[in-house]
């Protein structure tokens, strides 16, 4: 395992310990509303602090971009860690055991290392650029369907901007009638990790942030898949929209999303 990936795994596990403890004691959650249908708890904040602390112990000069703490530029801006300490906060709040820690490392603007950790299932998805992706040490590969027929796809509803639902519904209607089924589970990081693992054949969503998908993007790419924006461009990290899957699945989805 790459040394920086090893540190990221340790950081994710440290955050996972905090999250599981908080999940078992949800009556004590300190809940704040950041925006429309957008919540944060003290567990999100504690988990992010734990991640940054663990990484800084080994790499004190690196830069950080966290969902809760924002951007912190270190002495070495070539290395930037992108962190979502608890992707799926609404699930966490409601007691739905489907959420994850997401940590990605950018080196000179390119995704280099990635971890998505599901602390409830003890599943840790990892990837290093050019070295493939793994789930608990086992190699991952995306599925290779010929088209959307019989595929199981994942997506997310535009719950923060419900005025966009009409456009979303038009695309969903076209995709749903062409694929096998669609899932909406509430964690973009796990949706993309599941694509990498072949559990989902593809995934698309709009209204997301870079910390939602950074680690998942590298996981999918290193599992043999494509990651694009809705127009099919290969640089979706900061676009607020993403499509992921095998080349044929991405092609089929983009056709309905352009």
XYZ file of N, CA and C in Angstrom:
774
model
N 0.845 -1.194 0.000
C 0.000 0.000 0.000
C 0.884 1.249 0.000
N 0.521 2.223 -0.815
C 1.252 3.484 -0.861
C 1.257 4.128 0.528
N 2.383 4.690 0.972
C 2.446 5.264 2.323
C 1.359 6.301 2.607
N 1.050 7.152 1.624
C 0.021 8.167 1.852
C -1.369 7.532 1.911
N -1.585 6.478 1.150
C -2.856 5.762 1.231
C -2.990 5.091 2.591
N -1.911 4.557 3.086
C -1.923 3.916 4.394
C -2.327 4.911 5.484
N -1.803 6.128 5.411
C -2.173 7.163 6.378
C -3.636 7.540 6.214
N -4.103 7.623 4.965
C -5.511 7.952 4.722
C -6.433 6.885 5.304
N -6.037 5.628 5.187
C -6.835 4.540 5.762
C -6.896 4.671 7.283
N -5.772 4.971 7.892
C -5.753 5.160 9.349
C -6.647 6.327 9.760
N -6.589 7.399 8.982
C -7.424 8.572 9.276
C -8.908 8.233 9.133
N -9.244 7.477 8.093
C -10.639 7.090 7.881
C -11.141 6.201 9.015
N -10.294 5.311 9.472
C -10.700 4.430 10.584
C -10.874 5.224 11.880
N -10.016 6.221 12.092
C -10.164 7.069 13.282
C -11.500 7.809 13.243
N -11.844 8.340 12.059
C -13.137 9.010 11.910
C -14.281 8.024 12.079
N -14.111 6.823 11.545
C -15.145 5.806 11.648
C -15.475 5.447 13.089
N -14.470 5.419 13.941
C -14.690 5.128 15.351
C -15.579 6.192 15.989
N -15.313 7.448 15.656
C -16.136 8.550 16.165
C -17.563 8.442 15.642
N -17.694 8.127 14.366
C -19.018 8.051 13.739
C -19.858 6.923 14.321
N -19.272 5.755 14.494
C -20.016 4.620 15.044
C -20.464 4.913 16.475
N -19.579 5.519 17.252
C -19.943 5.879 18.619
C -21.102 6.878 18.610
N -21.043 7.852 17.705
C -22.133 8.817 17.593
C -23.421 8.184 17.106
N -23.305 7.224 16.197
C -24.490 6.545 15.656
C -25.214 5.765 16.748
N -24.467 5.260 17.696
C -25.057 4.496 18.796
C -25.666 5.403 19.864
N -25.366 6.702 19.789
C -25.868 7.658 20.785
C -26.459 8.886 20.086
N -27.397 8.635 19.166
C -27.911 9.731 18.356
C -28.801 10.697 19.141
N -29.247 10.309 20.323
C -30.050 11.229 21.137
C -29.238 12.440 21.574
N -27.914 12.307 21.531
C -27.043 13.397 21.978
C -26.502 14.241 20.830
N -27.023 14.053 19.613
C -26.505 14.788 18.468
C -26.758 16.287 18.592
N -25.733 17.060 18.277
C -25.864 18.519 18.200
C -26.061 18.869 16.731
N -27.294 19.154 16.373
C -27.690 19.284 14.966
C -27.807 20.740 14.561
N -27.219 21.063 13.397
C -27.343 22.402 12.826
C -27.774 22.279 11.373
N -28.550 23.266 10.890
C -28.956 23.300 9.489
C -28.059 24.291 8.752
N -27.252 23.762 7.811
C -26.342 24.610 7.036
C -27.067 25.331 5.913
N -28.104 24.702 5.399
C -28.863 25.251 4.284
C -30.143 24.463 4.130
N -30.830 24.656 3.017
C -32.088 23.968 2.770
C -31.866 22.464 2.708
N -32.436 21.721 3.669
C -32.293 20.259 3.735
C -30.829 19.822 3.796
N -29.987 20.629 4.405
C -28.553 20.345 4.486
C -28.131 20.487 5.942
N -27.787 19.357 6.576
C -27.532 19.354 8.008
C -26.092 18.953 8.327
N -25.644 19.386 9.506
C -24.339 18.983 10.021
C -24.504 18.692 11.509
N -23.753 17.715 11.999
C -23.765 17.394 13.421
C -22.365 17.595 13.989
N -22.275 17.560 15.310
C -20.952 17.663 15.928
C -20.087 16.458 15.578
N -20.729 15.355 15.180
C -19.964 14.164 14.780
C -19.233 14.426 13.463
N -19.910 15.084 12.501
C -19.239 15.464 11.250
C -17.966 16.249 11.560
N -18.110 17.236 12.431
C -16.991 18.129 12.734
C -15.868 17.400 13.473
N -16.232 16.557 14.438
C -15.215 15.811 15.179
C -14.492 14.827 14.264
N -15.233 14.186 13.373
C -14.618 13.228 12.456
C -13.639 13.925 11.521
N -14.020 15.100 11.021
C -13.116 15.824 10.125
C -11.850 16.264 10.864
N -11.987 16.741 12.084
C -10.818 17.120 12.871
C -9.892 15.931 13.089
N -10.470 14.763 13.338
C -9.665 13.559 13.559
C -8.891 13.174 12.299
N -9.539 13.306 11.144
C -8.881 12.985 9.873
C -7.695 13.920 9.633
N -7.939 15.210 9.768
C -6.882 16.188 9.515
C -5.735 16.023 10.509
N -6.061 15.778 11.760
C -5.028 15.573 12.776
C -4.147 14.380 12.428
N -4.774 13.277 12.044
C -4.023 12.056 11.722
C -3.117 12.270 10.509
N -3.624 12.927 9.477
C -2.814 13.157 8.279
C -1.677 14.133 8.577
N -1.975 15.179 9.344
C -0.945 16.183 9.646
C 0.193 15.615 10.491
N -0.084 14.573 11.244
C 0.993 13.950 12.015
C 2.111 13.464 11.094
N 1.734 12.987 9.917
C 2.724 12.477 8.961
C 3.082 13.488 7.879
N 2.128 14.353 7.523
C 2.340 15.294 6.419
C 1.904 16.703 6.835
N 2.686 17.340 7.707
C 2.273 18.640 8.266
C 2.233 19.786 7.272
N 2.870 19.639 6.103
C 2.914 20.744 5.139
C 1.816 20.658 4.081
N 1.015 19.590 4.092
C -0.005 19.409 3.061
C -1.186 20.358 3.258
N -1.932 20.560 2.167
C -3.122 21.400 2.179
C -4.375 20.537 2.329
N -5.480 21.171 2.741
C -6.722 20.445 3.001
C -7.924 21.216 2.454
N -8.913 20.457 1.999
C -10.222 21.001 1.655
C -11.261 20.078 2.279
N -11.878 20.547 3.357
C -12.860 19.738 4.065
C -14.250 20.315 3.931
N -15.236 19.444 3.916
C -16.613 19.925 3.796
C -16.969 20.864 4.948
N -16.501 20.563 6.150
C -16.897 21.351 7.314
C -15.928 22.496 7.619
N -14.641 22.297 7.392
C -13.655 23.309 7.784
C -13.195 24.189 6.630
N -13.593 23.853 5.405
C -13.196 24.650 4.272
C -11.773 24.365 3.821
N -11.167 25.348 3.153
C -9.843 25.159 2.561
C -8.758 25.714 3.481
N -7.733 24.897 3.681
C -6.570 25.306 4.465
C -5.330 25.048 3.622
N -4.656 26.096 3.218
C -3.482 25.935 2.364
C -2.237 25.744 3.218
N -1.527 24.643 2.968
C -0.301 24.361 3.684
C 0.910 24.895 2.938
N 2.070 24.594 3.467
C 3.312 25.047 2.836
C 3.545 24.368 1.494
N 2.972 23.184 1.318
C 3.143 22.437 0.071
C 1.790 22.281 -0.618
N 1.418 23.250 -1.485
C 0.100 23.193 -2.133
C -0.008 22.099 -3.199
N 1.099 21.429 -3.543
C 1.035 20.342 -4.524
C 0.196 19.179 -4.006
N 0.131 19.043 -2.684
C -0.633 17.959 -2.068
C -1.855 18.546 -1.366
N -3.036 18.183 -1.837
C -4.273 18.648 -1.206
C -5.185 17.462 -0.908
N -5.577 17.355 0.338
C -6.514 16.310 0.767
C -7.941 16.856 0.715
N -8.820 16.131 0.044
C -10.232 16.511 -0.068
C -11.037 15.555 0.806
N -11.764 16.103 1.772
C -12.345 15.284 2.839
C -13.838 15.525 2.985
N -14.606 14.439 2.985
C -15.991 14.462 3.457
C -16.029 13.507 4.644
N -16.092 14.036 5.856
C -15.968 13.162 7.029
C -17.155 12.249 7.257
N -18.323 12.645 6.734
C -19.531 11.835 6.921
C -20.460 12.083 5.739
N -20.285 11.314 4.698
C -21.125 11.449 3.511
C -22.373 10.596 3.709
N -23.501 11.259 3.814
C -24.747 10.584 4.152
C -25.224 11.005 5.536
N -25.037 12.287 5.856
C -25.392 12.780 7.188
C -26.874 12.593 7.497
N -27.730 12.796 6.511
C -29.171 12.623 6.754
C -29.476 11.186 7.146
N -28.878 10.215 6.450
C -29.041 8.810 6.842
C -28.580 8.606 8.283
N -27.411 9.165 8.595
C -26.847 9.048 9.943
C -27.822 9.589 10.989
N -28.369 10.766 10.740
C -29.296 11.398 11.684
C -30.544 10.543 11.886
N -31.045 9.965 10.805
C -32.295 9.203 10.855
C -32.095 7.753 11.307
N -30.857 7.355 11.531
C -30.601 5.984 11.973
C -30.532 4.974 10.848
N -30.350 5.454 9.621
C -30.207 4.556 8.466
C -28.718 4.221 8.320
N -28.320 2.975 8.437
C -26.897 2.616 8.487
C -26.235 2.575 7.115
N -26.247 3.722 6.428
C -25.644 3.809 5.093
C -24.993 5.182 4.947
N -23.709 5.253 5.245
C -22.942 6.490 5.168
C -21.472 6.112 5.162
N -20.608 7.083 4.870
C -19.198 6.741 4.705
C -18.296 7.935 4.962
N -17.036 7.617 5.228
C -15.957 8.592 5.260
C -15.312 8.602 3.876
N -15.065 9.786 3.319
C -14.451 9.894 1.998
C -13.213 10.786 2.086
N -12.062 10.241 1.679
C -10.798 10.979 1.706
C -10.087 10.763 0.377
N -9.714 11.856 -0.278
C -8.960 11.769 -1.533
C -7.760 12.699 -1.457
N -6.699 12.326 -2.147
C -5.509 13.154 -2.234
C -5.286 13.593 -3.671
N -5.207 14.903 -3.860
C -4.808 15.457 -5.148
C -3.314 15.758 -5.106
N -2.587 15.320 -6.138
C -1.179 15.678 -6.274
C -1.021 16.454 -7.568
N -0.672 17.725 -7.433
C -0.554 18.628 -8.570
C -1.830 18.613 -9.422
N -2.965 18.612 -8.737
C -4.253 18.703 -9.407
C -4.834 17.403 -9.916
N -4.115 16.297 -9.731
C -4.604 14.996 -10.204
C -4.930 14.096 -9.019
N -6.031 13.366 -9.130
C -6.386 12.421 -8.080
C -5.310 11.342 -7.990
N -4.813 11.123 -6.772
C -3.681 10.218 -6.600
C -3.969 9.064 -5.644
N -4.703 9.335 -4.564
C -5.042 8.317 -3.572
C -6.490 8.513 -3.153
N -7.151 7.424 -2.763
C -8.566 7.525 -2.392
C -8.953 6.456 -1.384
N -9.790 6.859 -0.441
C -10.370 5.936 0.543
C -11.840 6.283 0.723
N -12.690 5.286 0.659
C -14.083 5.409 1.089
C -14.309 4.304 2.112
N -14.674 4.694 3.320
C -14.800 3.739 4.423
C -16.228 3.726 4.940
N -16.854 2.550 4.900
C -18.172 2.329 5.489
C -17.949 1.728 6.872
N -18.078 2.524 7.934
C -17.744 2.010 9.269
C -18.756 1.025 9.833
N -19.964 1.019 9.287
C -20.976 0.083 9.776
C -20.692 -1.325 9.255
N -20.328 -1.435 7.977
C -20.060 -2.738 7.371
C -18.579 -3.116 7.407
N -17.756 -2.218 7.934
C -16.296 -2.423 7.966
C -15.755 -2.693 6.566
N -16.274 -1.954 5.599
C -15.800 -2.077 4.221
C -14.947 -0.855 3.889
N -13.727 -1.093 3.450
C -12.827 0.000 3.115
C -12.397 -0.132 1.660
N -12.838 0.818 0.858
C -12.539 0.876 -0.574
C -11.325 1.784 -0.746
N -10.308 1.314 -1.455
C -9.084 2.092 -1.624
C -8.631 2.080 -3.077
N -7.911 3.130 -3.459
C -7.354 3.199 -4.812
C -6.116 4.077 -4.809
N -5.132 3.689 -5.620
C -3.953 4.508 -5.895
C -3.846 4.661 -7.401
N -3.517 5.866 -7.858
C -3.452 6.122 -9.295
C -2.471 5.169 -9.967
N -3.000 4.465 -10.977
C -2.189 3.523 -11.732
C -2.001 2.174 -11.083
N -2.584 1.963 -9.888
C -2.369 0.715 -9.151
C -3.651 -0.076 -8.912
N -4.765 0.409 -9.436
C -6.020 -0.311 -9.257
C -6.750 0.066 -7.988
N -7.904 -0.563 -7.782
C -8.756 -0.301 -6.622
C -9.082 -1.617 -5.923
N -9.295 -1.525 -4.615
C -9.560 -2.716 -3.811
C -10.685 -2.469 -2.811
N -11.321 -3.542 -2.426
C -12.260 -3.544 -1.307
C -11.735 -4.544 -0.288
N -11.328 -4.040 0.866
C -10.724 -4.882 1.897
C -9.631 -5.784 1.327
N -8.853 -5.219 0.395
C -7.707 -5.929 -0.158
C -7.974 -6.735 -1.415
N -9.241 -6.846 -1.827
C -9.593 -7.609 -3.032
C -9.823 -6.661 -4.208
N -9.299 -7.016 -5.367
C -9.335 -6.158 -6.543
C -10.763 -5.895 -6.992
N -11.031 -4.681 -7.418
C -12.357 -4.283 -7.901
C -12.357 -4.101 -9.408
N -13.500 -4.411 -10.036
C -13.709 -4.146 -11.463
C -15.159 -3.729 -11.665
N -15.364 -2.714 -12.498
C -16.725 -2.324 -12.855
C -17.337 -3.403 -13.740
N -18.663 -3.430 -13.782
C -19.339 -4.348 -14.691
C -19.214 -3.831 -16.126
N -19.444 -4.702 -17.091
C -19.273 -4.327 -18.497
C -20.516 -4.660 -19.333
N -21.679 -4.125 -18.967
C -22.872 -4.390 -19.790
C -22.752 -3.726 -21.162
N -23.452 -4.283 -22.117
C -23.395 -3.742 -23.485
C -24.187 -2.459 -23.633
N -25.235 -2.321 -22.813
C -26.078 -1.116 -22.855
C -26.762 -0.989 -21.501
N -27.779 -0.149 -21.403
C -28.454 0.069 -20.122
C -29.464 -1.026 -19.771
N -29.791 -1.880 -20.706
C -30.791 -2.916 -20.451
C -30.359 -3.792 -19.274
N -31.267 -3.974 -18.329
C -31.073 -4.831 -17.155
C -30.039 -4.307 -16.159
N -29.544 -3.111 -16.357
C -28.593 -2.554 -15.397
C -29.313 -2.047 -14.149
N -28.595 -2.042 -13.031
C -29.055 -1.417 -11.800
C -28.213 -0.163 -11.596
N -28.866 0.978 -11.607
C -28.191 2.265 -11.563
C -28.494 2.976 -10.246
N -27.625 3.909 -9.879
C -27.825 4.713 -8.671
C -27.905 6.179 -9.052
N -28.634 6.941 -8.260
C -28.741 8.373 -8.492
C -29.056 9.075 -7.185
N -29.200 10.388 -7.246
C -29.607 11.173 -6.093
C -30.623 12.211 -6.527
N -31.602 12.464 -5.678
C -32.626 13.472 -5.976
C -32.098 14.868 -5.666
N -32.573 15.891 -6.393
C -32.138 17.269 -6.117
C -32.877 17.853 -4.913
N -32.632 17.250 -3.741
C -33.399 17.607 -2.550
C -33.051 18.989 -1.998
N -31.860 19.504 -2.332
C -31.490 20.841 -1.866
C -32.023 21.932 -2.791
N -32.294 21.568 -4.046
C -32.815 22.514 -5.035
C -33.992 21.861 -5.753
N -35.113 21.816 -5.067
C -36.241 21.045 -5.582
C -36.847 21.632 -6.851
N -36.500 22.881 -7.166
C -36.975 23.455 -8.418
C -36.350 22.757 -9.622
N -35.268 22.015 -9.399
C -34.621 21.275 -10.482
C -35.244 19.904 -10.709
N -36.259 19.560 -9.897
C -36.804 18.207 -9.991
C -37.458 17.937 -11.343
N -38.095 18.944 -11.948
C -38.752 18.731 -13.231
C -37.784 18.244 -14.288
N -36.627 18.901 -14.384
C -35.606 18.482 -15.347
C -35.067 17.102 -14.995
N -34.845 16.874 -13.690
C -34.366 15.568 -13.244
C -35.362 14.471 -13.613
N -36.639 14.746 -13.398
C -37.667 13.737 -13.658
C -37.733 13.353 -15.132
N -37.525 14.325 -16.017
C -37.538 14.020 -17.446
C -36.414 13.033 -17.798
N -35.229 13.297 -17.270
C -34.096 12.397 -17.523
C -34.335 11.035 -16.880
N -34.802 11.050 -15.637
C -35.059 9.792 -14.931
C -36.060 8.929 -15.683
N -37.100 9.552 -16.216
C -38.116 8.797 -16.955
C -37.502 8.065 -18.146
N -36.627 8.757 -18.873
C -35.976 8.129 -20.042
C -35.041 7.003 -19.604
N -34.247 7.270 -18.576
C -33.275 6.274 -18.107
C -33.980 5.068 -17.513
N -35.020 5.327 -16.702
C -35.713 4.234 -16.026
C -36.349 3.259 -17.010
N -36.886 3.774 -18.111
C -37.519 2.903 -19.089
C -36.509 2.132 -19.934
N -35.235 2.490 -19.818
C -34.205 1.795 -20.594
C -33.377 0.834 -19.746
N -33.310 1.086 -18.414
C -32.469 0.264 -17.554
C -33.303 -0.792 -16.822
N -32.659 -1.552 -15.929
C -33.370 -2.551 -15.143
C -34.058 -1.947 -13.937
N -33.312 -1.143 -13.143
C -33.876 -0.518 -11.953
C -32.945 0.609 -11.504
N -33.451 1.435 -10.586
C -32.699 2.588 -10.093
C -32.739 2.599 -8.567
N -31.618 2.894 -7.959
C -31.505 3.006 -6.509
C -31.194 4.454 -6.119
N -31.699 4.867 -4.951
C -31.365 6.173 -4.390
C -31.102 5.950 -2.908
N -29.807 5.868 -2.519
C -29.452 5.426 -1.173
C -28.966 6.534 -0.256
N -28.550 7.698 -0.798
C -28.239 8.830 0.046
C -26.783 9.057 0.393
N -25.862 8.383 -0.314
C -24.439 8.640 -0.103
C -23.728 8.536 -1.445
N -23.302 9.672 -1.981
C -22.618 9.682 -3.270
C -21.319 8.889 -3.217
N -20.595 9.011 -2.102
C -19.325 8.291 -1.974
C -19.535 6.788 -2.083
N -20.551 6.267 -1.408
C -20.825 4.833 -1.485
C -21.421 4.444 -2.830
N -22.226 5.321 -3.424
C -22.746 5.027 -4.763
C -21.593 4.783 -5.736
N -20.581 5.643 -5.691
C -19.456 5.497 -6.615
C -18.584 4.308 -6.238
N -18.400 4.070 -4.943
C -17.661 2.887 -4.508
C -18.364 1.615 -4.968
N -19.696 1.621 -4.933
C -20.463 0.453 -5.369
C -20.361 0.247 -6.879
N -20.243 1.342 -7.632
C -19.993 1.201 -9.070
C -18.638 0.532 -9.286
N -17.625 0.989 -8.556
C -16.293 0.396 -8.678
C -16.314 -1.092 -8.337
N -17.156 -1.465 -7.366
C -17.227 -2.855 -6.914
C -18.156 -3.706 -7.756
N -18.832 -3.112 -8.744
C -19.757 -3.883 -9.577
C -21.112 -4.115 -8.946
N -21.398 -3.473 -7.828
C -22.709 -3.617 -7.186
C -23.757 -2.767 -7.904
N -23.347 -1.589 -8.334
C -24.150 -0.759 -9.238
C -23.457 -0.756 -10.596
N -24.251 -0.750 -11.635
C -23.672 -0.696 -12.983
C -23.315 0.729 -13.391
N -23.951 1.713 -12.779
C -23.671 3.103 -13.111
C -24.307 4.037 -12.112
N -23.945 5.298 -12.224
C -24.423 6.300 -11.265
C -24.401 7.671 -11.925
N -25.404 8.488 -11.604
C -25.389 9.885 -12.049
C -26.051 10.746 -10.980
N -25.588 11.996 -10.889
C -26.192 12.918 -9.937
C -25.742 14.339 -10.259
N -26.623 15.283 -9.962
C -26.317 16.708 -10.093
C -26.478 17.363 -8.719
N -25.764 18.478 -8.505
C -25.878 19.197 -7.244
C -24.955 18.651 -6.176
N -23.802 18.113 -6.583
C -22.852 17.540 -5.640
C -21.596 18.393 -5.571
N -20.806 18.166 -4.540
C -19.570 18.904 -4.322
C -18.374 17.977 -4.571
N -17.205 18.595 -4.713
C -16.011 17.791 -5.012
C -15.722 16.784 -3.914
N -15.986 17.139 -2.649
C -15.694 16.197 -1.562
C -16.642 15.004 -1.559
N -17.790 15.128 -2.220
C -18.707 13.991 -2.327
C -18.154 12.905 -3.236
N -17.422 13.299 -4.273
C -17.089 12.368 -5.350
C -15.600 12.189 -5.614
N -14.730 12.951 -4.945
C -13.297 12.889 -5.288
C -12.738 11.478 -5.118
N -12.937 10.883 -3.951
C -12.423 9.531 -3.726
C -13.121 8.532 -4.642
N -14.428 8.676 -4.795
C -15.177 7.758 -5.645
C -14.746 7.812 -7.091
N -14.370 9.009 -7.566
C -13.914 9.125 -8.955
C -12.682 8.267 -9.204
N -11.706 8.339 -8.304
C -10.503 7.527 -8.502
C -10.811 6.044 -8.370
N -11.698 5.685 -7.450
C -12.097 4.283 -7.310
C -12.661 3.739 -8.614
N -13.563 4.485 -9.228
C -14.187 4.026 -10.469
C -13.164 3.941 -11.592
N -12.346 4.970 -11.737
C -11.341 4.967 -12.805
C -10.370 3.797 -12.646
N -9.933 3.548 -11.429
C -8.973 2.475 -11.196
C -9.621 1.092 -11.246
N -10.939 1.064 -11.332
C -11.667 -0.204 -11.510
C -12.059 -0.438 -12.960
N -11.545 0.407 -13.855
C -11.800 0.233 -15.273
C -12.980 1.004 -15.808
N -13.527 1.921 -15.016
C -14.691 2.683 -15.448
C -14.347 4.080 -15.913
N -15.371 4.791 -16.364
C -15.266 6.189 -16.762
C -16.017 7.062 -15.770
N -15.557 8.303 -15.625
C -16.256 9.295 -14.811
C -16.277 10.587 -15.611
N -17.481 11.101 -15.883
C -17.626 12.305 -16.702
C -18.651 13.238 -16.078
N -18.804 14.423 -16.714
C -19.939 15.271 -16.366
C -21.107 14.901 -17.279
N -22.193 15.655 -17.214
C -23.386 15.302 -17.988
C -23.179 15.456 -19.494
N -22.154 16.213 -19.875
C -21.862 16.389 -21.293
C -20.856 15.363 -21.812
N -20.374 14.501 -20.923
C -19.421 13.484 -21.324
C -17.970 13.914 -21.216
N -17.712 15.074 -20.616
C -16.344 15.543 -20.431
C -15.698 14.861 -19.231
N -14.389 14.608 -19.335
C -13.705 13.797 -18.329
C -13.130 14.601 -17.162
N -13.756 15.699 -16.784
C -13.250 16.515 -15.673
C -14.416 16.983 -14.791
N -15.119 16.047 -14.135
C -16.343 16.414 -13.424
C -16.156 16.895 -11.993
N -14.929 16.874 -11.457
C -14.728 17.048 -10.028
C -15.362 18.328 -9.481
N -15.249 19.421 -10.242
C -15.765 20.700 -9.752
C -16.985 21.173 -10.542
N -17.595 20.288 -11.333
C -18.726 20.667 -12.184
C -20.074 20.628 -11.458
N -20.136 19.920 -10.317
C -21.412 19.794 -9.620
C -22.311 18.732 -10.210
N -21.765 17.911 -11.091
C -22.521 16.820 -11.706
C -21.559 15.705 -12.087
N -22.062 14.469 -12.085
C -21.173 13.342 -12.341
C -21.950 12.185 -12.959
N -21.264 11.457 -13.821
C -21.764 10.208 -14.400
C -20.632 9.200 -14.269
N -20.927 7.997 -13.798
C -19.882 6.995 -13.585
C -20.368 5.617 -13.991
N -19.456 4.812 -14.511
C -19.771 3.448 -14.901
C -18.822 2.979 -15.981
N -19.139 1.861 -16.590
C -18.362 1.384 -17.724
C -18.567 2.333 -18.903
N -17.696 2.285 -19.906
C -17.870 3.192 -21.056
C -19.257 3.120 -21.689
N -19.801 1.918 -21.859
C -21.115 1.780 -22.493
C -22.220 2.366 -21.619
N -22.124 2.151 -20.304
C -23.140 2.687 -19.394
C -23.077 4.211 -19.365
N -21.881 4.763 -19.274
C -21.734 6.225 -19.275
C -22.281 6.808 -20.568
N -21.974 6.165 -21.675
C -22.485 6.632 -22.960
C -24.008 6.631 -22.972
N -24.611 5.564 -22.437
C -26.071 5.474 -22.403
C -26.696 6.522 -21.495
N -26.054 6.822 -20.385
C -26.597 7.822 -19.465
C -26.436 9.234 -20.022
N -25.256 9.534 -20.526
C -25.007 10.880 -21.065
C -25.985 11.230 -22.170
N -26.364 10.240 -22.938
C -27.337 10.455 -24.028
C -28.623 11.062 -23.500
N -29.022 10.716 -22.281
C -30.275 11.218 -21.715
C -30.063 12.427 -20.803
N -28.821 12.801 -20.556
C -28.543 13.872 -19.605
C -28.061 15.159 -20.257
N -27.624 15.092 -21.513
C -27.097 16.283 -22.203
C -28.164 17.379 -22.294
